Coordinates of N, CA and C in Angstrom, one line a residue:
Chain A
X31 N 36.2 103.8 -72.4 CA 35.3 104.5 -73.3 C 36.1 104.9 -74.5
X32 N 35.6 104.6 -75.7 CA 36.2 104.8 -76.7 C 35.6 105.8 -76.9
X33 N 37.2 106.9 -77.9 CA 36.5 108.5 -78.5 C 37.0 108.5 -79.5
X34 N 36.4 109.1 -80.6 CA 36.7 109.2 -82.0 C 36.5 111.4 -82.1
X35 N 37.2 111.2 -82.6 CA 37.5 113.2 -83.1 C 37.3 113.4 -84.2
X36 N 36.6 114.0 -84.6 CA 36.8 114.6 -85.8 C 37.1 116.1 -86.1
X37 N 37.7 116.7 -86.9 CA 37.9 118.3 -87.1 C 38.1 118.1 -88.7
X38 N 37.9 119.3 -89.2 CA 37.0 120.6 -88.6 C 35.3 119.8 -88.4
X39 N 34.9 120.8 -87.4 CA 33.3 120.5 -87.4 C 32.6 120.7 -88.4
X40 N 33.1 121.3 -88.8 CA 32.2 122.0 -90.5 C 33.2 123.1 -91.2
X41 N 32.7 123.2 -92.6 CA 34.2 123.5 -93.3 C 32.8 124.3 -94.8
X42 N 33.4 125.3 -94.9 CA 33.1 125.7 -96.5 C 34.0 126.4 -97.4
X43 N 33.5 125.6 -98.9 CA 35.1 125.8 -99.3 C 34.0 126.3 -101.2
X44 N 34.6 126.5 -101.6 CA 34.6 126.9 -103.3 C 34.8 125.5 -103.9
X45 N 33.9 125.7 -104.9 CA 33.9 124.6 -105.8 C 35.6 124.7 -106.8
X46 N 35.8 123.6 -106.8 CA 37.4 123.6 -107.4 C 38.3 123.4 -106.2
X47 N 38.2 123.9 -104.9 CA 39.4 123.9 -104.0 C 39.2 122.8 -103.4
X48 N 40.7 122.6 -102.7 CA 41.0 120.9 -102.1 C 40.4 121.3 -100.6
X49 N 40.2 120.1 -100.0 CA 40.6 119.7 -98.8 C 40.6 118.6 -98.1
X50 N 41.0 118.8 -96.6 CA 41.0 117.5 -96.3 C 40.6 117.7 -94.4
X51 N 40.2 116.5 -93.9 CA 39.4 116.3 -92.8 C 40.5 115.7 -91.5
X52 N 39.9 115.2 -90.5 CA 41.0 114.5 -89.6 C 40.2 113.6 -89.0
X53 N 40.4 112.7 -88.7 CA 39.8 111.4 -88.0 C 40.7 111.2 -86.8
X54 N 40.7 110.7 -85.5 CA 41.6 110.4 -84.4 C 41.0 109.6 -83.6
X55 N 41.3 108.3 -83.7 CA 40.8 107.5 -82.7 C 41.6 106.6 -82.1
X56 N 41.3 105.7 -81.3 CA 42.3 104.8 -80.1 C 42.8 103.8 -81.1
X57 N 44.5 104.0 -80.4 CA 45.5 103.3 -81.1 C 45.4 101.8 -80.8
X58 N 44.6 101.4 -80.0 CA 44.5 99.8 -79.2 C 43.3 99.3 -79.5
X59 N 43.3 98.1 -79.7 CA 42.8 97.2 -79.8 C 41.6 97.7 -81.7
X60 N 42.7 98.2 -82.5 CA 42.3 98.6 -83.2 C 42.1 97.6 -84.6
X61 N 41.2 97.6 -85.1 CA 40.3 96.7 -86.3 C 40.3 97.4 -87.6
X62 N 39.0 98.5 -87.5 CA 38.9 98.8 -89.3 C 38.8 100.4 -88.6
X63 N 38.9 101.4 -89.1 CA 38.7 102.2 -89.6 C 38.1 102.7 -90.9
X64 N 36.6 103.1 -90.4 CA 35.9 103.6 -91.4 C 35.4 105.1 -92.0
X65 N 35.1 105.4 -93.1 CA 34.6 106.6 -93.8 C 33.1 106.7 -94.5
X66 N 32.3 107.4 -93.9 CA 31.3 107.5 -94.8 C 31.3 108.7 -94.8
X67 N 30.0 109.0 -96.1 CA 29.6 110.1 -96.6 C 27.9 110.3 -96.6
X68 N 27.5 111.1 -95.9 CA 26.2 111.4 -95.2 C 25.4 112.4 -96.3
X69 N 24.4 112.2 -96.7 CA 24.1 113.7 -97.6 C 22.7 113.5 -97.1
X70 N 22.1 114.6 -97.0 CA 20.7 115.2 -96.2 C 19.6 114.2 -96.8
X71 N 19.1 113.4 -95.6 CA 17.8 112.8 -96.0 C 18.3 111.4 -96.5
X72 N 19.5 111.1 -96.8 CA 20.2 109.6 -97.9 C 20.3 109.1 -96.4
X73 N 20.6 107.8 -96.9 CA 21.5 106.8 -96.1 C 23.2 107.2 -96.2
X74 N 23.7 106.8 -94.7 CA 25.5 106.8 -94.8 C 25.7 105.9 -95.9
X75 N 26.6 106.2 -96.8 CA 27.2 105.9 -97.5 C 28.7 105.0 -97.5
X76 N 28.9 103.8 -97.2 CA 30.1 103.8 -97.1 C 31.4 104.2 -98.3
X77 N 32.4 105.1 -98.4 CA 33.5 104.9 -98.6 C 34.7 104.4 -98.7
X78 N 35.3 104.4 -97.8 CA 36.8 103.4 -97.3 C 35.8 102.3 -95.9
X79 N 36.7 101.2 -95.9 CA 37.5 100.2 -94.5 C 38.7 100.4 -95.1
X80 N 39.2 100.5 -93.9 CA 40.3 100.8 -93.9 C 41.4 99.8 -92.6
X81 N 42.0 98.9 -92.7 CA 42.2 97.6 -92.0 C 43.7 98.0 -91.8
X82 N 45.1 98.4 -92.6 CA 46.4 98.5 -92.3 C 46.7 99.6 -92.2
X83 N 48.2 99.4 -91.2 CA 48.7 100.5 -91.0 C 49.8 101.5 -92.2
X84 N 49.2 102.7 -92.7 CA 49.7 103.1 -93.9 C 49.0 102.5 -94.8
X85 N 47.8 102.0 -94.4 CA 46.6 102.4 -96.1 C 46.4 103.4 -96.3
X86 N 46.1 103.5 -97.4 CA 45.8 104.5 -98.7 C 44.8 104.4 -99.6
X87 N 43.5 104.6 -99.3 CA 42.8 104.0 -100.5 C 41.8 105.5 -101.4
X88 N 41.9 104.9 -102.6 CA 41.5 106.3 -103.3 C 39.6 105.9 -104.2
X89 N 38.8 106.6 -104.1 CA 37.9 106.7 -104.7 C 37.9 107.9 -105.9
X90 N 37.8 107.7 -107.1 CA 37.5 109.2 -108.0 C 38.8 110.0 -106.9
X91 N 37.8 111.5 -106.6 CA 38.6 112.7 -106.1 C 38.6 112.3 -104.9
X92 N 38.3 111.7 -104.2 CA 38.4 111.2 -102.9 C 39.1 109.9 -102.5
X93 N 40.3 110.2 -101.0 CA 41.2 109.2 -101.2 C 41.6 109.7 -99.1
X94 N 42.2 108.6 -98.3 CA 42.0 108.6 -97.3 C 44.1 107.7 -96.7
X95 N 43.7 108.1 -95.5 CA 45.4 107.4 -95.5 C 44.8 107.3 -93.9
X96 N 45.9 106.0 -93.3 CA 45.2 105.7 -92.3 C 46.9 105.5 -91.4
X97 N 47.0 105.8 -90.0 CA 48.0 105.3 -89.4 C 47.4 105.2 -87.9
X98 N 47.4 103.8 -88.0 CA 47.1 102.8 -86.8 C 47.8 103.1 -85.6
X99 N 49.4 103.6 -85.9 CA 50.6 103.2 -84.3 C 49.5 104.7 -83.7
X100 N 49.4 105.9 -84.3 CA 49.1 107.0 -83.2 C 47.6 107.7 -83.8
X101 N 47.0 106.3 -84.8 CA 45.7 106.6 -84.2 C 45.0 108.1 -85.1
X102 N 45.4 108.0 -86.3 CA 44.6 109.1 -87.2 C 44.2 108.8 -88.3
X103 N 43.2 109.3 -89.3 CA 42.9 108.9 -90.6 C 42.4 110.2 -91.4
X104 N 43.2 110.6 -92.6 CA 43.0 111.9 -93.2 C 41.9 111.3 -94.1
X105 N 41.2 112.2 -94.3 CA 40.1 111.9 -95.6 C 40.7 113.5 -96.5
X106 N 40.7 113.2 -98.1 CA 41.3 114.3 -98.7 C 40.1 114.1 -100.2
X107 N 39.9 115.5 -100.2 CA 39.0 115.8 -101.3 C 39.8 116.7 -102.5
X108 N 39.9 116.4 -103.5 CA 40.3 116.7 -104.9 C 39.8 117.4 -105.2
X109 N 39.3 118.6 -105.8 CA 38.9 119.6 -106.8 C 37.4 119.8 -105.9
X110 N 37.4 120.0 -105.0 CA 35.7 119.6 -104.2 C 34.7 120.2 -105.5
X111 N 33.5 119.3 -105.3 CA 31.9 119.6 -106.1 C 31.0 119.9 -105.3
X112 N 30.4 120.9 -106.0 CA 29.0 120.8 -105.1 C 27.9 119.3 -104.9
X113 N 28.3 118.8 -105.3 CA 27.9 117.5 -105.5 C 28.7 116.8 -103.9
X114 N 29.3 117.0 -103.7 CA 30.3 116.4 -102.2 C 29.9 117.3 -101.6
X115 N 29.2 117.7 -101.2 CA 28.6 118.6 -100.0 C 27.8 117.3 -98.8
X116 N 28.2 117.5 -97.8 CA 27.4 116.4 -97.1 C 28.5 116.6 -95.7
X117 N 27.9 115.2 -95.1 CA 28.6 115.2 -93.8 C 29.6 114.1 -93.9
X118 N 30.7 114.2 -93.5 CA 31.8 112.7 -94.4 C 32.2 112.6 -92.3
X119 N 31.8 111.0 -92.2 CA 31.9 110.5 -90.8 C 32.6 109.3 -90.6
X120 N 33.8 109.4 -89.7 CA 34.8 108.3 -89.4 C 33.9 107.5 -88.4
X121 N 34.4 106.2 -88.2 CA 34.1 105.2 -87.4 C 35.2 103.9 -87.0
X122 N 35.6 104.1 -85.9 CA 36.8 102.6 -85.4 C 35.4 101.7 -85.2
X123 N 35.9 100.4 -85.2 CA 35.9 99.3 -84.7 C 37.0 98.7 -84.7
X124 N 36.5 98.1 -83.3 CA 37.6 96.5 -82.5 C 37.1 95.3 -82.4
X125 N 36.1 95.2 -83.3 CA 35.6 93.9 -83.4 C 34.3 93.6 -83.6
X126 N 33.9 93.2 -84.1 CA 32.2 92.6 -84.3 C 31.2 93.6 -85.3
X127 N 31.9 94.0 -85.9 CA 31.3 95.3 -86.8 C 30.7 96.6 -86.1
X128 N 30.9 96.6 -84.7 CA 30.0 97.5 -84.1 C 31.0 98.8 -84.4
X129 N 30.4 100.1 -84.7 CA 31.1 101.6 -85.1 C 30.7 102.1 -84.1
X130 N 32.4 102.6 -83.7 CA 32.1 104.0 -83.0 C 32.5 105.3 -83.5
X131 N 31.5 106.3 -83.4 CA 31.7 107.1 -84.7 C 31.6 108.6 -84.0
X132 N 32.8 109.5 -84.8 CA 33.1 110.6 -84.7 C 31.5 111.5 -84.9
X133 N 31.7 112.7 -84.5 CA 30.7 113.5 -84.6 C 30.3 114.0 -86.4
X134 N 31.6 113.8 -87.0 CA 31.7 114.1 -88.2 C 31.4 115.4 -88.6
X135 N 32.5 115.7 -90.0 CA 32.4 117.0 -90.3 C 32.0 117.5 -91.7
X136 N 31.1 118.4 -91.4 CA 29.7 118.4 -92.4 C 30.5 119.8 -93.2
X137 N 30.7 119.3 -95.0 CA 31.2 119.8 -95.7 C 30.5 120.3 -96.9
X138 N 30.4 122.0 -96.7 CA 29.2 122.7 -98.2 C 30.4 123.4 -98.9
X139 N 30.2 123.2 -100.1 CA 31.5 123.4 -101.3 C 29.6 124.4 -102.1
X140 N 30.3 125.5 -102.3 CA 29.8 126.4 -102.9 C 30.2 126.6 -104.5
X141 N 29.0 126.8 -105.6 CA 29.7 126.9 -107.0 C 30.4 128.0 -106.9
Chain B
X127 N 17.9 94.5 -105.4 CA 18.6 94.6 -104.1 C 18.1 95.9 -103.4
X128 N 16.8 96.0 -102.4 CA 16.6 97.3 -102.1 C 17.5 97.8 -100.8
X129 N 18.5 97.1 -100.7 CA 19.3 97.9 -99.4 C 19.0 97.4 -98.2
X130 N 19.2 98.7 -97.4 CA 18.8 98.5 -96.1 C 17.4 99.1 -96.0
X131 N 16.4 98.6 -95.5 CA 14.8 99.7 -95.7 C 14.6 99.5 -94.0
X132 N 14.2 100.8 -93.5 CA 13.5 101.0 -92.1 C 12.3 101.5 -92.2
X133 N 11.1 101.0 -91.1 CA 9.9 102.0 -91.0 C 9.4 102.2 -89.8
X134 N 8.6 102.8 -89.4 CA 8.4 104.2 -90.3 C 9.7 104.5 -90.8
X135 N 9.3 106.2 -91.4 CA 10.4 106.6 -91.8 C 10.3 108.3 -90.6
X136 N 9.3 108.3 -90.3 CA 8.8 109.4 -89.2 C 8.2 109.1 -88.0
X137 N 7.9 109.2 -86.9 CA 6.8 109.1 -86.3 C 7.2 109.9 -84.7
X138 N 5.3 110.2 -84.0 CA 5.6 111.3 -83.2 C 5.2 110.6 -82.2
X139 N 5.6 110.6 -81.2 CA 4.8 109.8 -79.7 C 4.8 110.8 -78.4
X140 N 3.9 110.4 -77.8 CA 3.8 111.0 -76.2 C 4.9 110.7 -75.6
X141 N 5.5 111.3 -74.2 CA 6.0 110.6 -73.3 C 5.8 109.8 -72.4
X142 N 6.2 108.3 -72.1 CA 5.5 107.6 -71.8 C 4.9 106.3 -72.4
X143 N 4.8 107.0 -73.8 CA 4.4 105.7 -74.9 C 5.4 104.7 -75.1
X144 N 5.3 103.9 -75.6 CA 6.1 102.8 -76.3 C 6.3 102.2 -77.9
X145 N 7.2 102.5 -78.5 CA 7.3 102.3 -79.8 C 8.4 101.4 -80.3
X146 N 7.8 101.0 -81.6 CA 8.4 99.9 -82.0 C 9.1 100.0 -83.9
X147 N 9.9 99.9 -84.2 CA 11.2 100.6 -85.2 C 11.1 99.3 -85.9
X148 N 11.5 98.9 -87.3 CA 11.3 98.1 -87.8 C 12.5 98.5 -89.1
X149 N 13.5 97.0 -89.1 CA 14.8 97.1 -90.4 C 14.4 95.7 -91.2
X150 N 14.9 96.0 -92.1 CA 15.3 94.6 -93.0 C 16.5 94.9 -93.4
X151 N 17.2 93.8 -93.2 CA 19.0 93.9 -93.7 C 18.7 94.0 -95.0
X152 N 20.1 94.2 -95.8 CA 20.8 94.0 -97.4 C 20.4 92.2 -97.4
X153 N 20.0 92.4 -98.7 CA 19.9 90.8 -98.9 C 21.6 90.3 -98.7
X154 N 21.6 88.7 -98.1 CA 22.6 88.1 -97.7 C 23.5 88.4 -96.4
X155 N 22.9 89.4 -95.7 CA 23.3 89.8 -94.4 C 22.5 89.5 -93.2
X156 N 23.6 88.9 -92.2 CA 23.3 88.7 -91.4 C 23.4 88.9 -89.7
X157 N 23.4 90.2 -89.5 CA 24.1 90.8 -88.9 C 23.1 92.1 -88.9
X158 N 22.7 92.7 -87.9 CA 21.7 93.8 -87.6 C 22.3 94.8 -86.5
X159 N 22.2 96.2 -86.4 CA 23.0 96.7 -85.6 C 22.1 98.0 -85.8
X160 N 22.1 98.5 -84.3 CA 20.9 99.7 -84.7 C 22.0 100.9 -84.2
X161 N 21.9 102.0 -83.9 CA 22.4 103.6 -83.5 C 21.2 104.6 -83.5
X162 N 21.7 105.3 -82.9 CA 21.2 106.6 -82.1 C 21.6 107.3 -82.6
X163 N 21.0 108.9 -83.3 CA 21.6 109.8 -83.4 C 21.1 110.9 -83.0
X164 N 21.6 111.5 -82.1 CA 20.7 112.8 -81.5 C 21.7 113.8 -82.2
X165 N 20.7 114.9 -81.7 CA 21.2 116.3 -82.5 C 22.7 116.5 -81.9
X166 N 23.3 116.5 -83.1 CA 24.9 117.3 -83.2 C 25.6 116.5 -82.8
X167 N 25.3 114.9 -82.5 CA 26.2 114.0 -82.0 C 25.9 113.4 -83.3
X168 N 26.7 112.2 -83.3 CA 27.4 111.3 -84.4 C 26.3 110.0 -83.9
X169 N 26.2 108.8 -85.0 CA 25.7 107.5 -84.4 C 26.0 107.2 -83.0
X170 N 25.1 106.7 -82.0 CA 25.5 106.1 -80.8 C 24.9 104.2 -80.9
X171 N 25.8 103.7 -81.1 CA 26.1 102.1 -80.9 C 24.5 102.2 -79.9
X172 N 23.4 101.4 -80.4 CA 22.4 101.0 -79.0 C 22.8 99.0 -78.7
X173 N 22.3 98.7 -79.8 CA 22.9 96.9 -79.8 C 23.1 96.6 -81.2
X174 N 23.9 95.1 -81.2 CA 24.0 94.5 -82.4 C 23.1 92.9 -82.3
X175 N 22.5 92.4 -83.5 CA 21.6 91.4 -83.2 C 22.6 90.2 -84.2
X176 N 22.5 88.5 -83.9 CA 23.1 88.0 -84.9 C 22.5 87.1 -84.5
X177 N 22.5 85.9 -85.1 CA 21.6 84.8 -84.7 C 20.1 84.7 -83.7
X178 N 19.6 85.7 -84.1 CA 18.6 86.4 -83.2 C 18.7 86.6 -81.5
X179 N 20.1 86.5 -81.8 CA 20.4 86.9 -80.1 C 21.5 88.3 -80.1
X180 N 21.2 89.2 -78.9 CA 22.4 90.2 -78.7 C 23.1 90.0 -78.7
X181 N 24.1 90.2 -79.5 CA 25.7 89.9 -79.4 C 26.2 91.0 -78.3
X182 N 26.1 92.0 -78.6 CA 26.8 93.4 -78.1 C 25.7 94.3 -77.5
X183 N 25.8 95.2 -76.9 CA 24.8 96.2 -76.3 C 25.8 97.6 -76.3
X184 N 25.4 98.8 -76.2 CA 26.0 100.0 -76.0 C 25.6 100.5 -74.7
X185 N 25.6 101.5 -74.0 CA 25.4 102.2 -72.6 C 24.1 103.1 -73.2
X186 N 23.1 101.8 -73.1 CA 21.7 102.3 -73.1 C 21.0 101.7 -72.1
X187 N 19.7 102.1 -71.7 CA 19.4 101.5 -70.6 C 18.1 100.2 -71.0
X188 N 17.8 99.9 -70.2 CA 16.9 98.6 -70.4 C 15.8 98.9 -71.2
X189 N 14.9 100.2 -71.1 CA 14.1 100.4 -71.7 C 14.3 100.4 -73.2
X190 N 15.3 100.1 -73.4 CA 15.7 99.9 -75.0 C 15.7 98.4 -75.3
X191 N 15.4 97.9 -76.2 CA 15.2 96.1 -76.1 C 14.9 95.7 -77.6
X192 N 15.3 94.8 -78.3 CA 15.2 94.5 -79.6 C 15.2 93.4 -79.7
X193 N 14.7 93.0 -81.5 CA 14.4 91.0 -81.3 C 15.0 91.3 -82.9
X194 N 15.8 89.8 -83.2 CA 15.9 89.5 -84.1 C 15.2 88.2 -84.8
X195 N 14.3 88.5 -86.4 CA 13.4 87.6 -86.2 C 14.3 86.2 -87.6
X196 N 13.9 85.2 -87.7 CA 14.6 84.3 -88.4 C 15.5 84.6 -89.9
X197 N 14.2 85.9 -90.1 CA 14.6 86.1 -91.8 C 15.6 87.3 -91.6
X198 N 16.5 87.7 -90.5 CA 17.6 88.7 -90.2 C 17.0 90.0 -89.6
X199 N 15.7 89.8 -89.9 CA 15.1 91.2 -89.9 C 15.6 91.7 -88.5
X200 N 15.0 93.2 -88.4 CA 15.1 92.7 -86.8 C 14.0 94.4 -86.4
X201 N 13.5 94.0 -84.8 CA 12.9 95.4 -84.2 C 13.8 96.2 -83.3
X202 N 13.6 97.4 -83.1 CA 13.9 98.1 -82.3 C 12.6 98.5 -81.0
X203 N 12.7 98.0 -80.0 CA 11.7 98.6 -78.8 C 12.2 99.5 -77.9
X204 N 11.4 101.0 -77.7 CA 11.6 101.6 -76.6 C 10.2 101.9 -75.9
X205 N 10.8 101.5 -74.8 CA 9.4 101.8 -73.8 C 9.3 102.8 -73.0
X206 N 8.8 103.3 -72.4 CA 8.8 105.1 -71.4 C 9.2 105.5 -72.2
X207 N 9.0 106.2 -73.3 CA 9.4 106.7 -74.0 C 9.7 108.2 -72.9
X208 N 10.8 109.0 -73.4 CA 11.5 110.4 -73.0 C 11.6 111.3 -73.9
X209 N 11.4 112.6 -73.3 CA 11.8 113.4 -74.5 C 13.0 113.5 -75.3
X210 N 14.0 113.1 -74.4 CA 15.2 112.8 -74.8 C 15.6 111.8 -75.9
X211 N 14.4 110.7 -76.1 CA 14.5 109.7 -76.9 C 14.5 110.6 -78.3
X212 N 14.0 112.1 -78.5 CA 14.0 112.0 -80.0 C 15.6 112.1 -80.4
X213 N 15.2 111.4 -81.4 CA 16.3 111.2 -81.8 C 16.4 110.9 -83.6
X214 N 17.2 110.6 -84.6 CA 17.3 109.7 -85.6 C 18.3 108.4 -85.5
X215 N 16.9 107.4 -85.7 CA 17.6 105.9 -85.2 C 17.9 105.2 -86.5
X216 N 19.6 104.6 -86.9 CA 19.5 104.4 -87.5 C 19.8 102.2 -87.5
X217 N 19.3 101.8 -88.7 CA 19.5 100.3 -88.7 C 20.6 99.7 -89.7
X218 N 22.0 99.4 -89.1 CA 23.0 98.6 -90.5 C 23.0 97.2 -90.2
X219 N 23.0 96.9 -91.6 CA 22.8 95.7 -91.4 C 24.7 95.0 -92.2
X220 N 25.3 94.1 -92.3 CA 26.3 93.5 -92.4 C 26.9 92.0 -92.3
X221 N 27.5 91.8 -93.1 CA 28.0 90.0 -92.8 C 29.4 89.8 -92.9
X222 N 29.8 89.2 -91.6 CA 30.8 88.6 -91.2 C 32.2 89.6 -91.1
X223 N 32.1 90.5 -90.3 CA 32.8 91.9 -90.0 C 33.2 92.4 -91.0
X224 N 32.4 92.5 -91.9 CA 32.5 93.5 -93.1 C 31.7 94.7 -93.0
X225 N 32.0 95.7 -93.9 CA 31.1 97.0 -93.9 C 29.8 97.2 -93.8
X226 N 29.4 97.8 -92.9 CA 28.2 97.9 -92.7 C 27.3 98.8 -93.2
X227 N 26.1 98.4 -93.9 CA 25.4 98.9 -95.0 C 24.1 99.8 -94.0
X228 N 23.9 100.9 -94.3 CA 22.7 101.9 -93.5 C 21.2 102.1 -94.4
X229 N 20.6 102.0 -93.4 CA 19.2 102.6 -93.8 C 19.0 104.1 -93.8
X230 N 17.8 104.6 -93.9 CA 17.9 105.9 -94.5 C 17.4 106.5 -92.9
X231 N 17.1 105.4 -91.8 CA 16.9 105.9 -90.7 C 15.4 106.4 -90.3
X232 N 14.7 106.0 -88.8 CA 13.4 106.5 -88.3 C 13.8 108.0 -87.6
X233 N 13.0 108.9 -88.0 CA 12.9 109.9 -87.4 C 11.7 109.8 -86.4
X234 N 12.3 109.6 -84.7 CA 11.5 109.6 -83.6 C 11.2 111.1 -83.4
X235 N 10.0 111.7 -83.0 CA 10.2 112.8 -82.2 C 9.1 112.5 -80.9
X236 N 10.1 113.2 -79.8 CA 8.6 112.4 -78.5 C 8.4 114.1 -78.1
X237 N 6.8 114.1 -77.8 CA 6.4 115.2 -76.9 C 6.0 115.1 -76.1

């Protein structure tokens, strides 16, 4: 059975301050590692795939790093907006597009 | 390009009843994949559809059953419906193990 982790469960932060999330999933038989971003009532959003070990990939204020050997992926927010308020959710796959996806951690940035 | 669209977008059933979920993929995708999301858990993998056959299945039980129709589309079927079934079910659609694009999701509730 595949498990995906995510921390923190939920996080509130001030508008302007950084932070950043944790993804942890199985080191085997590992494919893409994904990121979305959930906001109330929308469709997931995707983010990052994320395919190598020691990717890096950056959107705007949002940018993610990935390491395959032990199986973790930081997602990191820049200057957070109230605008980035939402639920931001990892997902492994090992093949066929199918996600297995963290409980994800639901992030309110306050003006 | 309207995305991914599901419908309903709500709906309330007995227990016992049987209901039927409805996606249309992202134009040029071919590749259908539905999830489960109950309260406080993350997406749960139910199946993936591709050539109007199941490719993959998740640890759901039989009362769960889906068709994919020529034009990608595809249904979701649950039968005995359970209280347990409420849920938010979502439908991504995708081509050729690339990122998988989301609907805005059916809100089941069973009483």
């Amino acid at each position: 059975i595949l498990n995906v982790e995510q921390s923190p469960q939920s996080l509130h932060v001030q508008e302007g301050d950084s932070t950043n999330f944790t993804c942890s999933f199985p080191s085997s038989n590992f494919y893409a590692l994904h990121w979305y971003r959930w906001e109330t009532a929308k469709s997931p959003e995707a983010l990052f795939v994320m395919t190598l070990n020691g990717d890096e990939k950056k959107k705007g204020r949002i940018s993610a790093t990935l390491n395959t050997k032990e199986g973790y992926s930081y997602l990191y927010i820049k200057g957070s907006q109230p605008e980035d308020s939402a639920t931001y959710l990892c997902a492994f796959t090992s093949g066929y597009s199918t996600l297995t996806f963290g409980k994800g951690t639901m992030l309110l940035v306050s003006p | 390009d309207a995305g991914v669209t599901q419908s309903p977008t709500h709906l309330i059933k007995t227990r016992g009843q049987q209901v039927t979920l409805r996606c249309s993929p992202k134009s040029g995708h071919d590749t259908v994949s539905w999830y489960q999301q109950a309260l406080g858990q993350g997406p749960q993998f139910i199946f993936q559809y591709y050539e109007e056959e199941e490719r993959q299945r998740g640890n759901f039980p039989d009362r769960f059953s889906g068709h994919q129709f020529p034009n990608y589309s595809s249904e979701l079927n649950v039968n005995a419906l359970l209280l347990g079934d409420s849920a938010l079910y979502l439908c991504a659609s995708s081509f050729d193990r690339q990122g998988a694009f989301f609907g805005q999701g059916t809100r089941l509730t069973v009483v």
